[in-house]
Amino acid sequence: NLSINANDLINVQGSILHAGTSDLDIQVGAGLNNTDGTLTSNTNRLNLSAGALDNTRGKIVTQGALSVQTTQGALINDAGLLSAERGLV
């Protein structure tokens, strides 16, 4: 498994690519800002937990299952895409 732990993760107009097939766990204590960004994974399962998630015009895509949890704030997905080949869980 690959794990990313951060207080804040800013991927504005950026790109994060996980080419491996092991599970990807992303834990962000405060906020993940993926505005106009792309987070792509070939993983079997992408687990994303953040205080708040802003995916405005962003793309979060995985070939496996996708789990998204916000613990403190809103999930903003205005014109954004959350896509999982094996479903959202």
mmCIF file as gemmi writes it, N, C-alpha and C atoms, coordinates in Angstrom:
data_model
loop_
_atom_site.group_PDB
_atom_site.id
_atom_site.type_symbol
_atom_site.label_atom_id
_atom_site.label_alt_id
_atom_site.label_comp_id
_atom_site.label_asym_id
_atom_site.label_entity_id
_atom_site.label_seq_id
_atom_site.pdbx_PDB_ins_code
_atom_site.Cartn_x
_atom_site.Cartn_y
_atom_site.Cartn_z
_atom_site.occupancy
_atom_site.B_iso_or_equiv
_atom_site.pdbx_formal_charge
_atom_site.auth_seq_id
_atom_site.auth_asym_id
_atom_site.pdbx_PDB_model_num
ATOM 1 N N . ASN Axp A 1 ? 0.826 -1.195 0 1 0 ? 1 A 1
ATOM 2 C CA . ASN Axp A 1 ? 0 0 0 1 0 ? 1 A 1
ATOM 3 C C . ASN Axp A 1 ? 0.865 1.251 0 1 0 ? 1 A 1
ATOM 4 N N . LEU Axp A 2 ? 0.36 2.293 -0.622 1 0 ? 2 A 1
ATOM 5 C CA . LEU Axp A 2 ? 1.014 3.594 -0.613 1 0 ? 2 A 1
ATOM 6 C C . LEU Axp A 2 ? 0.138 4.531 0.2 1 0 ? 2 A 1
ATOM 7 N N . SER Axp A 3 ? 0.748 5.252 1.147 1 0 ? 3 A 1
ATOM 8 C CA . SER Axp A 3 ? 0.002 6.186 1.985 1 0 ? 3 A 1
ATOM 9 C C . SER Axp A 3 ? 0.581 7.58 1.86 1 0 ? 3 A 1
ATOM 10 N N . ILE Axp A 4 ? -0.317 8.564 1.767 1 0 ? 4 A 1
ATOM 11 C CA . ILE Axp A 4 ? 0.064 9.97 1.779 1 0 ? 4 A 1
ATOM 12 C C . ILE Axp A 4 ? -0.672 10.6 2.954 1 0 ? 4 A 1
ATOM 13 N N . ASN Axp A 5 ? 0.081 11.19 3.873 1 0 ? 5 A 1
ATOM 14 C CA . ASN Axp A 5 ? -0.498 11.861 5.038 1 0 ? 5 A 1
ATOM 15 C C . ASN Axp A 5 ? -0.008 13.298 5.055 1 0 ? 5 A 1
ATOM 16 N N . ALA Axp A 6 ? -0.95 14.243 5.177 1 0 ? 6 A 1
ATOM 17 C CA . ALA Axp A 6 ? -0.582 15.661 5.197 1 0 ? 6 A 1
ATOM 18 C C . ALA Axp A 6 ? -1.634 16.439 5.963 1 0 ? 6 A 1
ATOM 19 N N . ASN Axp A 7 ? -1.253 17.618 6.438 1 0 ? 7 A 1
ATOM 20 C CA . ASN Axp A 7 ? -2.235 18.498 7.064 1 0 ? 7 A 1
ATOM 21 C C . ASN Axp A 7 ? -3.071 19.172 5.982 1 0 ? 7 A 1
ATOM 22 N N . ASP Axp A 8 ? -2.419 19.663 4.931 1 0 ? 8 A 1
ATOM 23 C CA . ASP Axp A 8 ? -3.081 20.265 3.77 1 0 ? 8 A 1
ATOM 24 C C . ASP Axp A 8 ? -2.438 19.684 2.513 1 0 ? 8 A 1
ATOM 25 N N . LEU Axp A 9 ? -3.248 19.478 1.486 1 0 ? 9 A 1
ATOM 26 C CA . LEU Axp A 9 ? -2.733 19.026 0.194 1 0 ? 9 A 1
ATOM 27 C C . LEU Axp A 9 ? -3.33 19.93 -0.873 1 0 ? 9 A 1
ATOM 28 N N . ILE Axp A 10 ? -2.473 20.671 -1.567 1 0 ? 10 A 1
ATOM 29 C CA . ILE Axp A 10 ? -2.929 21.615 -2.588 1 0 ? 10 A 1
ATOM 30 C C . ILE Axp A 10 ? -2.464 21.1 -3.949 1 0 ? 10 A 1
ATOM 31 N N . ASN Axp A 11 ? -3.441 20.76 -4.791 1 0 ? 11 A 1
ATOM 32 C CA . ASN Axp A 11 ? -3.166 20.244 -6.129 1 0 ? 11 A 1
ATOM 33 C C . ASN Axp A 11 ? -3.904 21.099 -7.166 1 0 ? 11 A 1
ATOM 34 N N . VAL Axp A 12 ? -3.893 22.413 -6.966 1 0 ? 12 A 1
ATOM 35 C CA . VAL Axp A 12 ? -4.583 23.335 -7.865 1 0 ? 12 A 1
ATOM 36 C C . VAL Axp A 12 ? -3.862 23.331 -9.208 1 0 ? 12 A 1
ATOM 37 N N . GLN Axp A 13 ? -4.591 22.993 -10.268 1 0 ? 13 A 1
ATOM 38 C CA . GLN Axp A 13 ? -4.069 22.888 -11.632 1 0 ? 13 A 1
ATOM 39 C C . GLN Axp A 13 ? -2.89 21.916 -11.716 1 0 ? 13 A 1
ATOM 40 N N . GLY Axp A 14 ? -2.813 20.997 -10.775 1 0 ? 14 A 1
ATOM 41 C CA . GLY Axp A 14 ? -1.706 20.048 -10.744 1 0 ? 14 A 1
ATOM 42 C C . GLY Axp A 14 ? -2.159 18.659 -11.148 1 0 ? 14 A 1
ATOM 43 N N . SER Axp A 15 ? -1.227 17.725 -11.034 1 0 ? 15 A 1
ATOM 44 C CA . SER Axp A 15 ? -1.509 16.349 -11.39 1 0 ? 15 A 1
ATOM 45 C C . SER Axp A 15 ? -0.779 15.416 -10.422 1 0 ? 15 A 1
ATOM 46 N N . ILE Axp A 16 ? -1.525 14.468 -9.877 1 0 ? 16 A 1
ATOM 47 C CA . ILE Axp A 16 ? -0.96 13.418 -9.045 1 0 ? 16 A 1
ATOM 48 C C . ILE Axp A 16 ? -1.336 12.103 -9.712 1 0 ? 16 A 1
ATOM 49 N N . LEU Axp A 17 ? -0.336 11.28 -10.025 1 0 ? 17 A 1
ATOM 50 C CA . LEU Axp A 17 ? -0.565 10.013 -10.71 1 0 ? 17 A 1
ATOM 51 C C . LEU Axp A 17 ? 0.042 8.884 -9.896 1 0 ? 17 A 1
ATOM 52 N N . HIS Axp A 18 ? -0.767 7.883 -9.588 1 0 ? 18 A 1
ATOM 53 C CA . HIS Axp A 18 ? -0.305 6.666 -8.92 1 0 ? 18 A 1
ATOM 54 C C . HIS Axp A 18 ? -0.425 5.553 -9.946 1 0 ? 18 A 1
ATOM 55 N N . ALA Axp A 19 ? 0.718 5.084 -10.462 1 0 ? 19 A 1
ATOM 56 C CA . ALA Axp A 19 ? 0.705 4.094 -11.535 1 0 ? 19 A 1
ATOM 57 C C . ALA Axp A 19 ? 0.672 2.664 -11.025 1 0 ? 19 A 1
ATOM 58 N N . GLY Axp A 20 ? 0.921 2.458 -9.738 1 0 ? 20 A 1
ATOM 59 C CA . GLY Axp A 20 ? 0.921 1.107 -9.179 1 0 ? 20 A 1
ATOM 60 C C . GLY Axp A 20 ? -0.477 0.573 -8.961 1 0 ? 20 A 1
ATOM 61 N N . THR Axp A 21 ? -0.56 -0.702 -8.621 1 0 ? 21 A 1
ATOM 62 C CA . THR Axp A 21 ? -1.875 -1.325 -8.401 1 0 ? 21 A 1
ATOM 63 C C . THR Axp A 21 ? -2.174 -1.548 -6.921 1 0 ? 21 A 1
ATOM 64 N N . SER Axp A 22 ? -1.208 -1.249 -6.049 1 0 ? 22 A 1
ATOM 65 C CA . SER Axp A 22 ? -1.481 -1.387 -4.617 1 0 ? 22 A 1
ATOM 66 C C . SER Axp A 22 ? -2.457 -0.297 -4.182 1 0 ? 22 A 1
ATOM 67 N N . ASP Axp A 23 ? -3.138 -0.546 -3.062 1 0 ? 23 A 1
ATOM 68 C CA . ASP Axp A 23 ? -4.099 0.44 -2.56 1 0 ? 23 A 1
ATOM 69 C C . ASP Axp A 23 ? -3.403 1.764 -2.281 1 0 ? 23 A 1
ATOM 70 N N . LEU Axp A 24 ? -4.131 2.856 -2.495 1 0 ? 24 A 1
ATOM 71 C CA . LEU Axp A 24 ? -3.63 4.194 -2.214 1 0 ? 24 A 1
ATOM 72 C C . LEU Axp A 24 ? -4.5 4.808 -1.135 1 0 ? 24 A 1
ATOM 73 N N . ASP Axp A 25 ? -3.885 5.179 -0.02 1 0 ? 25 A 1
ATOM 74 C CA . ASP Axp A 25 ? -4.579 5.83 1.089 1 0 ? 25 A 1
ATOM 75 C C . ASP Axp A 25 ? -4.074 7.259 1.196 1 0 ? 25 A 1
ATOM 76 N N . ILE Axp A 26 ? -4.988 8.222 1.057 1 0 ? 26 A 1
ATOM 77 C CA . ILE Axp A 26 ? -4.644 9.637 1.196 1 0 ? 26 A 1
ATOM 78 C C . ILE Axp A 26 ? -5.427 10.178 2.384 1 0 ? 26 A 1
ATOM 79 N N . GLN Axp A 27 ? -4.704 10.658 3.398 1 0 ? 27 A 1
ATOM 80 C CA . GLN Axp A 27 ? -5.326 11.236 4.585 1 0 ? 27 A 1
ATOM 81 C C . GLN Axp A 27 ? -4.824 12.655 4.751 1 0 ? 27 A 1
ATOM 82 N N . VAL Axp A 28 ? -5.767 13.603 4.706 1 0 ? 28 A 1
ATOM 83 C CA . VAL Axp A 28 ? -5.439 15.021 4.818 1 0 ? 28 A 1
ATOM 84 C C . VAL Axp A 28 ? -6.228 15.569 5.996 1 0 ? 28 A 1
ATOM 85 N N . GLY Axp A 29 ? -5.518 16.038 7.011 1 0 ? 29 A 1
ATOM 86 C CA . GLY Axp A 29 ? -6.164 16.498 8.232 1 0 ? 29 A 1
ATOM 87 C C . GLY Axp A 29 ? -7.095 17.675 8.035 1 0 ? 29 A 1
ATOM 88 N N . ALA Axp A 30 ? -6.658 18.672 7.299 1 0 ? 30 A 1
ATOM 89 C CA . ALA Axp A 30 ? -7.47 19.876 7.113 1 0 ? 30 A 1
ATOM 90 C C . ALA Axp A 30 ? -8.188 19.826 5.766 1 0 ? 30 A 1
ATOM 91 N N . GLY Axp A 31 ? -7.524 20.259 4.699 1 0 ? 31 A 1
ATOM 92 C CA . GLY Axp A 31 ? -8.21 20.346 3.42 1 0 ? 31 A 1
ATOM 93 C C . GLY Axp A 31 ? -7.399 19.845 2.25 1 0 ? 31 A 1
ATOM 94 N N . LEU Axp A 32 ? -8.096 19.245 1.301 1 0 ? 32 A 1
ATOM 95 C CA . LEU Axp A 32 ? -7.515 18.856 0.027 1 0 ? 32 A 1
ATOM 96 C C . LEU Axp A 32 ? -8.148 19.739 -1.03 1 0 ? 32 A 1
ATOM 97 N N . ASN Axp A 33 ? -7.328 20.536 -1.713 1 0 ? 33 A 1
ATOM 98 C CA . ASN Axp A 33 ? -7.812 21.416 -2.763 1 0 ? 33 A 1
ATOM 99 C C . ASN Axp A 33 ? -7.329 20.859 -4.103 1 0 ? 33 A 1
ATOM 100 N N . ASN Axp A 34 ? -8.268 20.324 -4.878 1 0 ? 34 A 1
ATOM 101 C CA . ASN Axp A 34 ? -7.979 19.747 -6.192 1 0 ? 34 A 1
ATOM 102 C C . ASN Axp A 34 ? -8.651 20.564 -7.298 1 0 ? 34 A 1
ATOM 103 N N . THR Axp A 35 ? -8.796 21.863 -7.077 1 0 ? 35 A 1
ATOM 104 C CA . THR Axp A 35 ? -9.431 22.733 -8.062 1 0 ? 35 A 1
ATOM 105 C C . THR Axp A 35 ? -8.645 22.693 -9.372 1 0 ? 35 A 1
ATOM 106 N N . ASP Axp A 36 ? -9.334 22.332 -10.449 1 0 ? 36 A 1
ATOM 107 C CA . ASP Axp A 36 ? -8.734 22.215 -11.781 1 0 ? 36 A 1
ATOM 108 C C . ASP Axp A 36 ? -7.571 21.227 -11.811 1 0 ? 36 A 1
ATOM 109 N N . GLY Axp A 37 ? -7.503 20.354 -10.828 1 0 ? 37 A 1
ATOM 110 C CA . GLY Axp A 37 ? -6.427 19.376 -10.746 1 0 ? 37 A 1
ATOM 111 C C . GLY Axp A 37 ? -6.89 17.985 -11.136 1 0 ? 37 A 1
ATOM 112 N N . THR Axp A 38 ? -5.925 17.083 -11.228 1 0 ? 38 A 1
ATOM 113 C CA . THR Axp A 38 ? -6.204 15.692 -11.57 1 0 ? 38 A 1
ATOM 114 C C . THR Axp A 38 ? -5.498 14.773 -10.586 1 0 ? 38 A 1
ATOM 115 N N . LEU Axp A 39 ? -6.247 13.844 -10.033 1 0 ? 39 A 1
ATOM 116 C CA . LEU Axp A 39 ? -5.688 12.806 -9.185 1 0 ? 39 A 1
ATOM 117 C C . LEU Axp A 39 ? -6.127 11.489 -9.815 1 0 ? 39 A 1
ATOM 118 N N . THR Axp A 40 ? -5.169 10.734 -10.345 1 0 ? 40 A 1
ATOM 119 C CA . THR Axp A 40 ? -5.469 9.517 -11.092 1 0 ? 40 A 1
ATOM 120 C C . THR Axp A 40 ? -4.723 8.348 -10.474 1 0 ? 40 A 1
ATOM 121 N N . SER Axp A 41 ? -5.401 7.197 -10.401 1 0 ? 41 A 1
ATOM 122 C CA . SER Axp A 41 ? -4.778 6.022 -9.807 1 0 ? 41 A 1
ATOM 123 C C . SER Axp A 41 ? -5.198 4.752 -10.537 1 0 ? 41 A 1
ATOM 124 N N . ASN Axp A 42 ? -4.254 3.841 -10.706 1 0 ? 42 A 1
ATOM 125 C CA . ASN Axp A 42 ? -4.546 2.513 -11.257 1 0 ? 42 A 1
ATOM 126 C C . ASN Axp A 42 ? -4.835 1.504 -10.146 1 0 ? 42 A 1
ATOM 127 N N . THR Axp A 43 ? -4.917 1.968 -8.944 1 0 ? 43 A 1
ATOM 128 C CA . THR Axp A 43 ? -5.026 1.127 -7.759 1 0 ? 43 A 1
ATOM 129 C C . THR Axp A 43 ? -6.298 0.282 -7.724 1 0 ? 43 A 1
ATOM 130 N N . ASN Axp A 44 ? -6.26 -0.766 -6.929 1 0 ? 44 A 1
ATOM 131 C CA . ASN Axp A 44 ? -7.467 -1.56 -6.685 1 0 ? 44 A 1
ATOM 132 C C . ASN Axp A 44 ? -8.472 -0.781 -5.853 1 0 ? 44 A 1
ATOM 133 N N . ARG Axp A 45 ? -7.952 0.075 -4.951 1 0 ? 45 A 1
ATOM 134 C CA . ARG Axp A 45 ? -8.827 0.869 -4.091 1 0 ? 45 A 1
ATOM 135 C C . ARG Axp A 45 ? -8.118 2.172 -3.727 1 0 ? 45 A 1
ATOM 136 N N . LEU Axp A 46 ? -8.828 3.277 -3.888 1 0 ? 46 A 1
ATOM 137 C CA . LEU Axp A 46 ? -8.342 4.596 -3.492 1 0 ? 46 A 1
ATOM 138 C C . LEU Axp A 46 ? -9.192 5.055 -2.313 1 0 ? 46 A 1
ATOM 139 N N . ASN Axp A 47 ? -8.564 5.212 -1.158 1 0 ? 47 A 1
ATOM 140 C CA . ASN Axp A 47 ? -9.232 5.695 0.049 1 0 ? 47 A 1
ATOM 141 C C . ASN Axp A 47 ? -8.797 7.13 0.284 1 0 ? 47 A 1
ATOM 142 N N . LEU Axp A 48 ? -9.75 8.043 0.262 1 0 ? 48 A 1
ATOM 143 C CA . LEU Axp A 48 ? -9.456 9.46 0.422 1 0 ? 48 A 1
ATOM 144 C C . LEU Axp A 48 ? -10.23 9.998 1.614 1 0 ? 48 A 1
ATOM 145 N N . SER Axp A 49 ? -9.51 10.495 2.603 1 0 ? 49 A 1
ATOM 146 C CA . SER Axp A 49 ? -10.128 11.076 3.788 1 0 ? 49 A 1
ATOM 147 C C . SER Axp A 49 ? -9.521 12.45 4.001 1 0 ? 49 A 1
ATOM 148 N N . ALA Axp A 50 ? -10.38 13.465 4.1 1 0 ? 50 A 1
ATOM 149 C CA . ALA Axp A 50 ? -9.903 14.835 4.286 1 0 ? 50 A 1
ATOM 150 C C . ALA Axp A 50 ? -10.876 15.594 5.171 1 0 ? 50 A 1
ATOM 151 N N . GLY Axp A 51 ? -10.353 16.598 5.858 1 0 ? 51 A 1
ATOM 152 C CA . GLY Axp A 51 ? -11.239 17.471 6.615 1 0 ? 51 A 1
ATOM 153 C C . GLY Axp A 51 ? -12.285 18.085 5.705 1 0 ? 51 A 1
ATOM 154 N N . ALA Axp A 52 ? -11.843 18.569 4.555 1 0 ? 52 A 1
ATOM 155 C CA . ALA Axp A 52 ? -12.727 19.111 3.516 1 0 ? 52 A 1
ATOM 156 C C . ALA Axp A 52 ? -12.08 18.83 2.167 1 0 ? 52 A 1
ATOM 157 N N . LEU Axp A 53 ? -12.913 18.707 1.139 1 0 ? 53 A 1
ATOM 158 C CA . LEU Axp A 53 ? -12.415 18.429 -0.214 1 0 ? 53 A 1
ATOM 159 C C . LEU Axp A 53 ? -13.051 19.403 -1.186 1 0 ? 53 A 1
ATOM 160 N N . ASP Axp A 54 ? -12.203 20.144 -1.899 1 0 ? 54 A 1
ATOM 161 C CA . ASP Axp A 54 ? -12.664 21.03 -2.977 1 0 ? 54 A 1
ATOM 162 C C . ASP Axp A 54 ? -12.158 20.447 -4.291 1 0 ? 54 A 1
ATOM 163 N N . ASN Axp A 55 ? -13.082 19.897 -5.069 1 0 ? 55 A 1
ATOM 164 C CA . ASN Axp A 55 ? -12.762 19.282 -6.356 1 0 ? 55 A 1
ATOM 165 C C . ASN Axp A 55 ? -13.415 20.069 -7.491 1 0 ? 55 A 1
ATOM 166 N N . THR Axp A 56 ? -13.503 21.383 -7.336 1 0 ? 56 A 1
ATOM 167 C CA . THR Axp A 56 ? -14.114 22.235 -8.352 1 0 ? 56 A 1
ATOM 168 C C . THR Axp A 56 ? -13.378 22.083 -9.678 1 0 ? 56 A 1
ATOM 169 N N . ARG Axp A 57 ? -14.094 21.626 -10.702 1 0 ? 57 A 1
ATOM 170 C CA . ARG Axp A 57 ? -13.55 21.382 -12.037 1 0 ? 57 A 1
ATOM 171 C C . ARG Axp A 57 ? -12.381 20.4 -12.024 1 0 ? 57 A 1
ATOM 172 N N . GLY Axp A 58 ? -12.237 19.657 -10.935 1 0 ? 58 A 1
ATOM 173 C CA . GLY Axp A 58 ? -11.155 18.688 -10.822 1 0 ? 58 A 1
ATOM 174 C C . GLY Axp A 58 ? -11.605 17.291 -11.209 1 0 ? 58 A 1
ATOM 175 N N . LYS Axp A 59 ? -10.646 16.374 -11.278 1 0 ? 59 A 1
ATOM 176 C CA . LYS Axp A 59 ? -10.935 14.987 -11.615 1 0 ? 59 A 1
ATOM 177 C C . LYS Axp A 59 ? -10.218 14.087 -10.618 1 0 ? 59 A 1
ATOM 178 N N . ILE Axp A 60 ? -10.975 13.201 -10.002 1 0 ? 60 A 1
ATOM 179 C CA . ILE Axp A 60 ? -10.425 12.148 -9.158 1 0 ? 60 A 1
ATOM 180 C C . ILE Axp A 60 ? -10.91 10.851 -9.769 1 0 ? 60 A 1
ATOM 181 N N . VAL Axp A 61 ? -9.978 10.085 -10.335 1 0 ? 61 A 1
ATOM 182 C CA . VAL Axp A 61 ? -10.324 8.916 -11.136 1 0 ? 61 A 1
ATOM 183 C C . VAL Axp A 61 ? -9.475 7.735 -10.702 1 0 ? 61 A 1
ATOM 184 N N . THR Axp A 62 ? -10.107 6.561 -10.541 1 0 ? 62 A 1
ATOM 185 C CA . THR Axp A 62 ? -9.37 5.353 -10.224 1 0 ? 62 A 1
ATOM 186 C C . THR Axp A 62 ? -9.922 4.176 -11.026 1 0 ? 62 A 1
ATOM 187 N N . GLN Axp A 63 ? -9.054 3.229 -11.328 1 0 ? 63 A 1
ATOM 188 C CA . GLN Axp A 63 ? -9.469 2.002 -12.011 1 0 ? 63 A 1
ATOM 189 C C . GLN Axp A 63 ? -10.151 1.046 -11.041 1 0 ? 63 A 1
ATOM 190 N N . GLY Axp A 64 ? -9.96 1.264 -9.753 1 0 ? 64 A 1
ATOM 191 C CA . GLY Axp A 64 ? -10.554 0.395 -8.736 1 0 ? 64 A 1
ATOM 192 C C . GLY Axp A 64 ? -11.752 1.052 -8.077 1 0 ? 64 A 1
ATOM 193 N N . ALA Axp A 65 ? -11.923 0.761 -6.793 1 0 ? 65 A 1
ATOM 194 C CA . ALA Axp A 65 ? -13.002 1.342 -5.991 1 0 ? 65 A 1
ATOM 195 C C . ALA Axp A 65 ? -12.522 2.657 -5.381 1 0 ? 65 A 1
ATOM 196 N N . LEU Axp A 66 ? -13.464 3.562 -5.131 1 0 ? 66 A 1
ATOM 197 C CA . LEU Axp A 66 ? -13.148 4.873 -4.56 1 0 ? 66 A 1
ATOM 198 C C . LEU Axp A 66 ? -13.969 5.095 -3.308 1 0 ? 66 A 1
ATOM 199 N N . SER Axp A 67 ? -13.276 5.427 -2.226 1 0 ? 67 A 1
ATOM 200 C CA . SER Axp A 67 ? -13.93 5.789 -0.97 1 0 ? 67 A 1
ATOM 201 C C . SER Axp A 67 ? -13.531 7.223 -0.644 1 0 ? 67 A 1
ATOM 202 N N . VAL Axp A 68 ? -14.524 8.111 -0.467 1 0 ? 68 A 1
ATOM 203 C CA . VAL Axp A 68 ? -14.266 9.516 -0.152 1 0 ? 68 A 1
ATOM 204 C C . VAL Axp A 68 ? -14.998 9.855 1.142 1 0 ? 68 A 1
ATOM 205 N N . GLN Axp A 69 ? -14.245 10.434 2.092 1 0 ? 69 A 1
ATOM 206 C CA . GLN Axp A 69 ? -14.832 10.826 3.372 1 0 ? 69 A 1
ATOM 207 C C . GLN Axp A 69 ? -14.326 12.208 3.742 1 0 ? 69 A 1
ATOM 208 N N . THR Axp A 70 ? -15.246 13.109 4.104 1 0 ? 70 A 1
ATOM 209 C CA . THR Axp A 70 ? -14.861 14.401 4.656 1 0 ? 70 A 1
ATOM 210 C C . THR Axp A 70 ? -15.229 14.388 6.13 1 0 ? 70 A 1
ATOM 211 N N . THR Axp A 71 ? -14.3 14.816 6.974 1 0 ? 71 A 1
ATOM 212 C CA . THR Axp A 71 ? -14.501 14.688 8.411 1 0 ? 71 A 1
ATOM 213 C C . THR Axp A 71 ? -14.864 15.99 9.108 1 0 ? 71 A 1
ATOM 214 N N . GLN Axp A 72 ? -14.57 17.139 8.488 1 0 ? 72 A 1
ATOM 215 C CA . GLN Axp A 72 ? -14.822 18.412 9.155 1 0 ? 72 A 1
ATOM 216 C C . GLN Axp A 72 ? -15.616 19.4 8.314 1 0 ? 72 A 1
ATOM 217 N N . GLY Axp A 73 ? -15.634 19.219 7.028 1 0 ? 73 A 1
ATOM 218 C CA . GLY Axp A 73 ? -16.248 20.226 6.18 1 0 ? 73 A 1
ATOM 219 C C . GLY Axp A 73 ? -16.941 19.617 4.995 1 0 ? 73 A 1
ATOM 220 N N . ALA Axp A 74 ? -17.13 20.446 4.022 1 0 ? 74 A 1
ATOM 221 C CA . ALA Axp A 74 ? -17.921 20.075 2.864 1 0 ? 74 A 1
ATOM 222 C C . ALA Axp A 74 ? -17.108 19.356 1.794 1 0 ? 74 A 1
ATOM 223 N N . LEU Axp A 75 ? -17.82 18.646 0.987 1 0 ? 75 A 1
ATOM 224 C CA . LEU Axp A 75 ? -17.297 18.093 -0.259 1 0 ? 75 A 1
ATOM 225 C C . LEU Axp A 75 ? -17.85 18.986 -1.366 1 0 ? 75 A 1
ATOM 226 N N . ILE Axp A 76 ? -16.97 19.741 -2.006 1 0 ? 76 A 1
ATOM 227 C CA . ILE Axp A 76 ? -17.362 20.633 -3.097 1 0 ? 76 A 1
ATOM 228 C C . ILE Axp A 76 ? -16.907 19.975 -4.387 1 0 ? 76 A 1
ATOM 229 N N . ASN Axp A 77 ? -17.863 19.714 -5.279 1 0 ? 77 A 1
ATOM 230 C CA . ASN Axp A 77 ? -17.553 19.018 -6.524 1 0 ? 77 A 1
ATOM 231 C C . ASN Axp A 77 ? -18.2 19.731 -7.711 1 0 ? 77 A 1
ATOM 232 N N . ASP Axp A 78 ? -18.238 21.074 -7.664 1 0 ? 78 A 1
ATOM 233 C CA . ASP Axp A 78 ? -18.858 21.853 -8.733 1 0 ? 78 A 1
ATOM 234 C C . ASP Axp A 78 ? -18.119 21.62 -10.049 1 0 ? 78 A 1
ATOM 235 N N . ALA Axp A 79 ? -18.81 21.034 -11.02 1 0 ? 79 A 1
ATOM 236 C CA . ALA Axp A 79 ? -18.263 20.713 -12.342 1 0 ? 79 A 1
ATOM 237 C C . ALA Axp A 79 ? -17.065 19.78 -12.241 1 0 ? 79 A 1
ATOM 238 N N . GLY Axp A 80 ? -16.972 19.059 -11.131 1 0 ? 80 A 1
ATOM 239 C CA . GLY Axp A 80 ? -15.877 18.108 -10.935 1 0 ? 80 A 1
ATOM 240 C C . GLY Axp A 80 ? -16.307 16.691 -11.275 1 0 ? 80 A 1
ATOM 241 N N . LEU Axp A 81 ? -15.349 15.778 -11.276 1 0 ? 81 A 1
ATOM 242 C CA . LEU Axp A 81 ? -15.604 14.386 -11.608 1 0 ? 81 A 1
ATOM 243 C C . LEU Axp A 81 ? -15 13.483 -10.546 1 0 ? 81 A 1
ATOM 244 N N . LEU Axp A 82 ? -15.821 12.605 -9.988 1 0 ? 82 A 1
ATOM 245 C CA . LEU Axp A 82 ? -15.383 11.514 -9.132 1 0 ? 82 A 1
ATOM 246 C C . LEU Axp A 82 ? -15.758 10.246 -9.88 1 0 ? 82 A 1
ATOM 247 N N . SER Axp A 83 ? -14.755 9.446 -10.271 1 0 ? 83 A 1
ATOM 248 C CA . SER Axp A 83 ? -15.032 8.282 -11.113 1 0 ? 83 A 1
ATOM 249 C C . SER Axp A 83 ? -14.239 7.089 -10.617 1 0 ? 83 A 1
ATOM 250 N N . ALA Axp A 84 ? -14.941 5.939 -10.527 1 0 ? 84 A 1
ATOM 251 C CA . ALA Axp A 84 ? -14.292 4.699 -10.096 1 0 ? 84 A 1
ATOM 252 C C . ALA Axp A 84 ? -14.809 3.556 -10.952 1 0 ? 84 A 1
ATOM 253 N N . GLU Axp A 85 ? -13.883 2.844 -11.574 1 0 ? 85 A 1
ATOM 254 C CA . GLU Axp A 85 ? -14.247 1.72 -12.423 1 0 ? 85 A 1
ATOM 255 C C . GLU Axp A 85 ? -15.015 0.654 -11.639 1 0 ? 85 A 1
ATOM 256 N N . ARG Axp A 86 ? -14.654 0.459 -10.367 1 0 ? 86 A 1
ATOM 257 C CA . ARG Axp A 86 ? -15.296 -0.565 -9.544 1 0 ? 86 A 1
ATOM 258 C C . ARG Axp A 86 ? -16.259 0.011 -8.514 1 0 ? 86 A 1
ATOM 259 N N . GLY Axp A 87 ? -16.659 1.253 -8.705 1 0 ? 87 A 1
ATOM 260 C CA . GLY Axp A 87 ? -17.708 1.834 -7.887 1 0 ? 87 A 1
ATOM 261 C C . GLY Axp A 87 ? -17.226 2.724 -6.763 1 0 ? 87 A 1
ATOM 262 N N . LEU Axp A 88 ? -18.136 3.59 -6.342 1 0 ? 88 A 1
ATOM 263 C CA . LEU Axp A 88 ? -17.903 4.466 -5.193 1 0 ? 88 A 1
ATOM 264 C C . LEU Axp A 88 ? -18.402 3.737 -3.947 1 0 ? 88 A 1
ATOM 265 N N . VAL Axp A 89 ? -17.551 3.687 -2.941 1 0 ? 89 A 1
ATOM 266 C CA . VAL Axp A 89 ? -17.927 2.991 -1.695 1 0 ? 89 A 1
ATOM 267 C C . VAL Axp A 89 ? -17.86 3.929 -0.524 1 0 ? 89 A 1
